[in-house]
């Protein structure tokens, strides 16, 4: 593959646009200069670091180091799920549930792709494993986050409706079915919208990257389809397990709604 | 017979009493004293200490949904989980008997819950409970939003149920209503539950 490499001068030139952004904020008194500066610096430092880390990991090609990197990514993503919630499950439940379900769904789907479709040699080759996992992880994180947000808010809002069903002899799973359905719809909607709009409204990042790197567009499209299928499956697996786990925690074995286990942010 | 033995939870102090088949026990006391907590605990909707049993079968020995079908709690403001009225009934044809008995038109079937008045919703919630034939019915101010005519309709229907062996625990703020429907009275104050005679309770 032949591709055009960028040098420092190219990046400095492009960064003029961010400086323009800052000037705009200053003149319009948007008071975004400080946040913009911090965000830009974070972006530069984080991406440079991850560039070095990936380069080292690719060179090492070690299952242990690749696994540790995956774990680190999942742990950070777990924190992100918590940060997006208005209501939380008391204790470590929310973090544990979000991170656990994300780890489960991401691992299952990534292993499936690496061992049956992409098949790199060795199967854990970080050059393939990490980018694929990163893309899947980000989307599963969003799905779980939206699903739990909807479930926790829905359970608090629909308390009387859920308890009305429990009082009439419904099980906890029957009584929470309306909020479960709503939570899963909210979790899965973004990937459905993405699939419907991709290729017309937007060019997905990975496909664009491959084309820029000199790949044949049809090959890039095939990779993109594969990734979207994996994301759709992973999001479903992750959000269903997180929502079911959430209901398990919000109720008890005597089929009672236990909203005292929910805390406000 | 419903037997409550040393039942307690958070602010509710241990209480013991029994309720025979076809008997009505009025529950009285100021707002916030713990009346609803007592009824919720008996329906096993909240964690509690002590034992509740129906005909000797303890609540914790049978699945909670099965318990709540026999010992049913109807709160002052019932919840609704669907938009249409009939979606809340397992069998609308069977429900029609109770809907008509409570002087509601059967055409209410397709109405949206949000368009109904407080009184209509209250009577529908009662029909929704009655269609499931509970052995013990715990009513939290079932007539608070009703006009005088509707109150007497509900009262006479529930008196018929009592004659057929259904037991009632009836929260009411109206001493005259307690006199009309109940044989005994539980007085709840600051989480303490005392069994009093109806007349004493009315006087106090």
XYZ file of C-alpha atoms in Angstrom:
469
model
C 0.000 0.000 0.000
C 1.345 3.438 -0.860
C 0.121 6.426 1.090
C 1.071 10.063 1.528
C 2.799 10.628 4.862
C 2.288 13.828 6.866
C 5.150 15.798 8.367
C 5.159 18.229 11.285
C 4.672 21.233 8.987
C 1.384 19.743 7.679
C 0.048 19.365 11.216
C 1.117 22.882 12.243
C -0.658 24.226 9.175
C -3.848 22.310 10.040
C -3.683 23.503 13.661
C -4.207 27.066 12.361
C -7.878 26.099 12.144
C -7.985 25.439 15.895
C -6.301 28.808 16.505
C -9.014 30.344 14.326
C -11.523 28.530 16.559
C -9.921 30.149 19.630
C -9.977 33.614 18.039
C -13.650 33.169 17.228
C -14.384 32.226 20.832
C -12.441 35.279 22.057
C -14.172 37.781 19.779
C -17.655 36.339 20.339
C -16.965 36.017 24.094
C -17.910 32.329 24.108
C -15.396 31.783 26.939
C -14.283 28.531 25.355
C -10.617 29.476 24.886
C -9.380 27.724 28.019
C -11.414 24.544 27.396
C -10.370 24.554 23.744
C -6.696 24.883 24.671
C -6.881 22.083 27.247
C -8.823 19.806 24.880
C -6.356 20.429 22.050
C -3.333 19.787 24.275
C -4.951 16.628 25.678
C -5.697 15.409 22.172
C -2.084 15.978 21.063
C -0.547 14.349 24.151
C -3.007 11.397 24.255
C -2.708 10.580 20.559
C 1.103 10.914 20.590
C 1.307 8.627 23.599
C -1.057 6.059 22.094
C 1.029 6.221 18.894
C 4.133 5.260 20.878
C 2.247 2.638 22.879
C 0.797 1.018 19.745
C 4.188 1.077 18.020
C 5.747 -0.691 21.015
C 2.880 -3.192 21.308
C 3.050 -4.009 17.581
C 6.760 -4.576 17.894
C 6.367 -6.783 20.988
C 3.400 -8.731 19.561
C 2.884 -10.252 23.009
C -0.466 -11.712 24.115
C 0.215 -10.542 27.690
C 0.895 -6.898 26.829
C -1.924 -6.814 24.289
C -4.273 -8.274 26.932
C -3.181 -5.665 29.479
C -3.813 -2.882 27.001
C -7.309 -4.285 26.364
C -7.988 -4.420 30.105
C -6.827 -0.832 30.547
C -9.071 0.339 27.716
C -12.073 -1.473 29.196
C -11.426 -0.061 32.693
C -11.286 3.481 31.317
C -14.453 2.882 29.290
C -16.160 1.668 32.494
C -15.439 5.036 34.123
C -16.926 6.760 31.098
C -20.186 4.770 31.511
C -20.489 5.998 35.114
C -19.751 9.607 34.152
C -22.715 9.592 31.745
C -25.306 8.503 34.342
C -27.760 10.763 36.161
C -28.649 8.036 38.665
C -26.326 5.364 39.966
C -26.537 1.983 41.617
C -25.123 2.279 45.127
C -21.637 0.912 45.780
C -19.500 -0.500 43.002
C -22.473 -2.101 41.269
C -22.770 0.343 38.372
C -19.060 0.330 37.567
C -18.867 -3.449 37.953
C -21.970 -4.059 35.848
C -21.004 -1.650 33.059
C -17.392 -2.774 32.886
C -18.195 -6.480 33.231
C -20.807 -6.479 30.463
C -18.567 -4.394 28.227
C -15.651 -6.772 28.759
C -17.878 -9.783 28.044
C -19.423 -8.389 24.848
C -16.181 -6.897 23.492
C -14.163 -10.049 24.162
C -16.729 -12.413 22.635
C -17.219 -10.338 19.479
C -13.516 -9.511 18.971
C -12.453 -13.139 19.456
C -15.162 -14.211 17.013
C -13.850 -11.773 14.382
C -10.171 -12.555 14.949
C -10.528 -16.319 14.885
C -13.081 -16.798 12.117
C -13.027 -13.803 9.747
C -9.867 -11.680 9.932
C -7.645 -14.580 11.044
C -4.300 -12.801 11.517
C -1.217 -14.832 12.429
C -0.926 -15.044 15.426
C -4.617 -14.562 16.141
C -3.879 -11.946 18.846
C -1.659 -9.845 16.494
C -2.063 -6.390 18.125
C -2.006 -4.646 14.717
C -5.428 -6.211 14.059
C -6.720 -6.979 17.549
C -6.359 -3.520 19.073
C -7.907 -1.348 16.317
C -10.825 -3.778 15.876
C -11.366 -3.985 19.621
C -11.086 -0.210 20.014
C -13.838 0.427 17.483
C -16.126 -2.248 18.940
C -15.449 -1.161 22.517
C -16.354 2.480 21.899
C -19.695 1.562 20.395
C -20.557 -1.079 23.003
C -19.704 1.490 25.692
C -22.189 3.953 24.176
C -24.877 1.251 23.921
C -24.460 0.091 27.529
C -24.284 3.665 28.745
C -27.531 4.632 26.979
C -29.255 1.402 28.041
C -28.386 1.843 31.713
C -29.239 5.567 31.622
C -32.668 4.768 30.242
C -33.229 1.850 32.636
C -32.211 3.651 35.831
C -34.201 6.785 35.000
C -37.134 4.734 33.693
C -37.333 2.600 36.846
C -37.406 5.706 39.064
C -39.926 7.514 36.831
C -42.211 4.476 36.353
C -42.116 3.335 39.962
C -45.883 3.334 40.438
C -46.476 1.507 37.126
C -43.901 -1.183 37.957
C -45.238 -1.640 41.480
C -48.827 -1.729 40.197
C -47.905 -4.816 38.183
C -46.046 -6.382 41.113
C -49.096 -5.818 43.357
C -51.225 -7.695 40.815
C -48.959 -10.738 40.895
C -46.470 -10.000 38.114
C -42.881 -11.217 38.424
C -40.092 -8.656 38.533
C -39.218 -9.428 34.904
C -42.826 -8.965 33.735
C -43.288 -5.759 35.735
C -40.130 -4.149 34.369
C -40.722 -5.218 30.751
C -41.869 -1.752 29.558
C -38.740 -0.022 30.933
C -36.552 -2.887 29.710
C -37.896 -2.511 26.179
C -37.381 1.244 26.273
C -33.815 0.855 27.570
C -32.884 -1.672 24.877
C -34.449 0.437 22.125
C -32.393 3.436 23.284
C -29.241 1.316 23.453
C -29.620 -0.132 19.950
C -30.954 2.928 18.103
C -27.551 4.613 17.477
C -26.040 1.578 15.706
C -29.215 1.132 13.637
C -29.069 4.817 12.649
C -25.365 4.526 11.877
C -25.915 1.514 9.617
C -28.785 3.257 7.838
C -26.824 6.459 7.199
C -23.355 5.086 6.544
C -22.039 5.546 3.015
C -24.571 8.252 2.172
C -24.490 10.783 4.984
C -21.076 9.854 6.355
C -17.944 7.923 5.429
C -16.942 5.786 8.395
C -13.534 6.623 9.906
C -11.991 3.210 9.406
C -13.020 2.926 5.772
C -11.733 6.426 5.070
C -8.480 5.579 6.858
C -7.938 2.469 4.782
C -8.667 4.321 1.542
C -6.243 7.102 2.536
C -3.665 4.419 3.314
C -3.971 3.205 -0.273
C -6.368 0.266 0.108
C -8.793 -0.700 -2.635
C -12.174 0.979 -1.839
C -14.051 -2.326 -2.163
C -11.691 -3.973 0.343
C -12.182 -1.009 2.700
C -15.970 -1.335 2.313
C -15.837 -5.037 3.181
C -13.858 -4.290 6.328
C -16.324 -1.573 7.269
C -19.279 -3.930 6.832
C -17.553 -6.510 9.015
C -16.944 -3.928 11.744
C -20.552 -2.708 11.633
C -21.873 -6.272 11.941
C -19.567 -6.846 14.894
C -20.628 -3.583 16.548
C -24.327 -4.400 16.078
C -23.914 -7.847 17.658
C -21.650 -6.601 20.432
C -23.930 -3.703 21.343
C -26.903 -6.055 21.582
C -24.999 -8.540 23.754
C -23.527 -5.823 25.985
C -26.675 -3.775 26.455
C -28.968 -6.789 27.026
C -26.637 -8.170 29.697
C -26.218 -4.738 31.337
C -29.966 -4.014 31.362
C -30.834 -7.489 32.693
C -28.115 -7.073 35.347
C -29.523 -3.630 36.191
C -33.015 -5.056 36.721
C -31.573 -7.868 38.805
C -30.020 -5.253 41.091
C -33.038 -2.910 41.134
C -35.298 -5.748 42.286
C -34.870 -8.683 44.664
C -35.717 -12.372 44.774
C -39.066 -11.547 46.471
C -39.955 -9.566 43.332
C -39.806 -6.171 45.041
C -38.655 -2.936 43.429
C -35.600 -1.762 45.417
C -35.179 1.871 44.403
C -33.253 2.616 47.613
C -30.311 0.967 45.839
C -30.350 3.877 43.418
C -28.539 7.092 44.277
C -28.705 10.450 42.558
C -25.522 11.890 41.185
C -57.254 -16.433 57.958
C -54.476 -13.867 57.606
C -52.081 -13.869 60.542
C -49.536 -11.112 61.130
C -46.922 -11.970 63.738
C -44.400 -9.389 64.986
C -44.296 -7.645 61.641
C -41.946 -4.655 61.597
C -39.955 -2.511 59.172
C -38.054 0.798 59.424
C -40.394 3.131 61.350
C -43.070 0.472 61.836
C -42.912 -1.088 65.318
C -43.677 -4.826 65.743
C -47.355 -5.569 65.227
C -49.380 -8.754 65.550
C -53.005 -9.334 64.620
C -55.185 -11.693 62.670
C -57.959 -11.228 60.141
C -60.592 -13.896 59.676
C -62.222 -14.748 56.342
C -65.027 -12.324 55.596
C -63.819 -9.845 58.218
C -63.041 -6.158 57.663
C -60.417 -4.362 59.694
C -60.328 -0.565 59.427
C -56.878 1.029 59.552
C -56.854 4.569 60.867
C -54.291 7.152 61.910
C -52.809 10.468 60.802
C -51.039 10.903 57.454
C -47.445 9.678 57.530
C -48.033 7.487 60.579
C -47.151 4.271 58.727
C -50.513 2.920 57.473
C -49.332 2.416 53.913
C -46.027 0.961 55.150
C -48.004 -1.622 57.121
C -50.096 -2.616 54.089
C -47.056 -2.685 51.778
C -45.197 -4.947 54.220
C -48.149 -7.351 54.403
C -48.177 -7.491 50.580
C -44.422 -8.258 50.812
C -43.626 -5.203 48.679
C -40.920 -4.040 51.104
C -38.345 -5.959 53.156
C -39.641 -6.618 56.680
C -39.133 -8.610 59.860
C -41.672 -10.998 61.350
C -44.047 -13.496 59.782
C -47.218 -13.106 57.740
C -49.237 -16.167 56.838
C -52.465 -17.058 55.116
C -54.212 -20.168 56.438
C -50.933 -21.187 58.081
C -48.859 -20.844 54.911
C -46.094 -18.306 55.567
C -45.536 -15.647 52.939
C -41.811 -16.388 52.544
C -42.487 -20.053 51.735
C -44.351 -19.305 48.502
C -43.284 -17.192 45.508
C -44.037 -13.489 46.059
C -46.237 -13.112 42.914
C -48.410 -15.995 44.152
C -48.666 -14.348 47.600
C -49.666 -10.976 46.120
C -52.414 -12.584 44.021
C -53.983 -13.776 47.275
C -53.075 -10.851 49.529
C -53.528 -7.858 47.246
C -52.690 -4.234 47.998
C -54.479 -1.394 46.238
C -52.707 1.938 46.863
C -54.464 5.296 47.054
C -53.074 6.246 43.644
C -52.753 3.174 41.465
C -50.135 2.980 38.721
C -50.848 2.275 35.035
C -48.366 0.755 32.617
C -50.219 0.965 29.300
C -52.144 3.761 27.559
C -55.425 1.872 27.038
C -57.747 0.713 29.802
C -58.229 -2.904 28.624
C -54.460 -3.552 28.454
C -54.515 -3.660 32.260
C -56.983 -6.559 32.420
C -56.067 -10.171 31.641
C -59.571 -10.809 30.284
C -61.847 -7.859 29.484
C -65.012 -9.985 29.226
C -64.489 -11.164 32.800
C -63.669 -7.615 33.870
C -66.970 -6.287 32.489
C -68.860 -7.754 35.455
C -66.841 -5.632 37.921
C -66.697 -2.604 35.630
C -70.510 -2.569 35.436
C -70.874 -3.319 39.146
C -68.808 -0.199 39.829
C -71.131 1.810 37.557
C -68.544 2.401 34.857
C -69.560 2.151 31.173
C -68.083 -0.885 29.379
C -67.171 1.489 26.534
C -64.381 2.676 28.829
C -62.452 -0.327 27.477
C -60.756 1.605 24.671
C -60.323 4.875 26.594
C -56.876 6.296 27.259
C -55.972 6.244 30.954
C -54.856 9.894 30.886
C -58.327 11.036 29.802
C -60.083 9.467 32.819
C -61.061 11.322 35.980
C -59.535 10.482 39.378
C -62.737 8.725 40.431
C -62.908 6.647 37.241
C -59.281 5.609 37.620
C -59.854 4.694 41.253
C -62.855 2.481 40.424
C -61.005 0.896 37.486
C -58.063 0.090 39.758
C -60.511 -1.603 42.120
C -62.037 -3.593 39.236
C -58.515 -4.529 38.111
C -57.847 -5.982 41.566
C -61.254 -7.677 41.963
C -61.021 -9.485 38.625
C -58.055 -11.374 40.071
C -60.195 -12.639 43.033
C -57.830 -12.012 45.965
C -58.510 -13.679 49.319
C -57.421 -10.584 51.251
C -57.812 -7.116 49.770
C -55.915 -4.199 51.336
C -57.443 -0.905 50.282
C -55.671 2.395 50.850
C -58.401 5.053 50.923
C -60.356 3.465 48.050
C -63.089 6.094 48.099
C -61.075 9.287 48.658
C -61.633 10.625 45.144
C -65.265 9.555 44.783
C -68.580 11.400 45.041
C -71.195 10.328 47.589
C -73.073 8.035 45.164
C -69.907 6.282 44.025
C -68.776 5.846 47.630
C -71.975 3.977 48.489
C -71.657 1.837 45.315
C -68.105 0.838 46.262
C -69.060 0.216 49.885
C -72.020 -2.014 49.068
C -69.947 -3.986 46.533
C -67.201 -4.551 49.091
C -69.758 -5.538 51.746
C -70.999 -8.212 49.326
C -67.418 -9.432 48.930
C -67.092 -9.656 52.714
C -70.205 -11.827 52.825
C -68.601 -14.096 50.221
C -65.546 -14.591 52.463
C -63.066 -12.022 51.177
C -61.180 -10.273 53.991
C -60.548 -6.533 53.892
C -57.961 -4.220 55.423
C -59.358 -0.761 54.751
C -57.468 2.469 55.354
C -59.918 5.288 55.886
C -59.825 8.768 57.415
C -63.597 8.793 57.734
C -64.718 7.434 61.156
C -68.285 7.043 59.900
C -67.081 4.886 57.005
C -65.019 2.766 59.413
C -68.180 2.214 61.453
C -70.197 1.232 58.376
C -67.766 -1.330 57.000
C -65.461 -2.655 59.706
C -65.825 -4.889 62.708
C -62.452 -3.988 64.275
C -59.941 -1.202 63.961
C -56.152 -0.799 63.902
C -54.907 2.610 64.961
C -51.472 3.592 63.616
C -49.531 6.452 65.178
C -45.795 7.164 64.727
C -45.236 3.610 63.564
C -46.987 2.086 66.606
C -50.010 -0.049 65.767
C -52.717 -0.593 68.366
C -55.862 -2.602 67.996
C -58.778 -0.582 69.310
C -62.482 -1.037 69.318
C -64.194 0.935 66.604
C -66.148 3.100 69.034
C -63.022 4.045 71.031
C -61.194 4.841 67.841
C -64.023 7.027 66.629
C -64.131 8.872 69.940
C -60.357 9.333 70.042
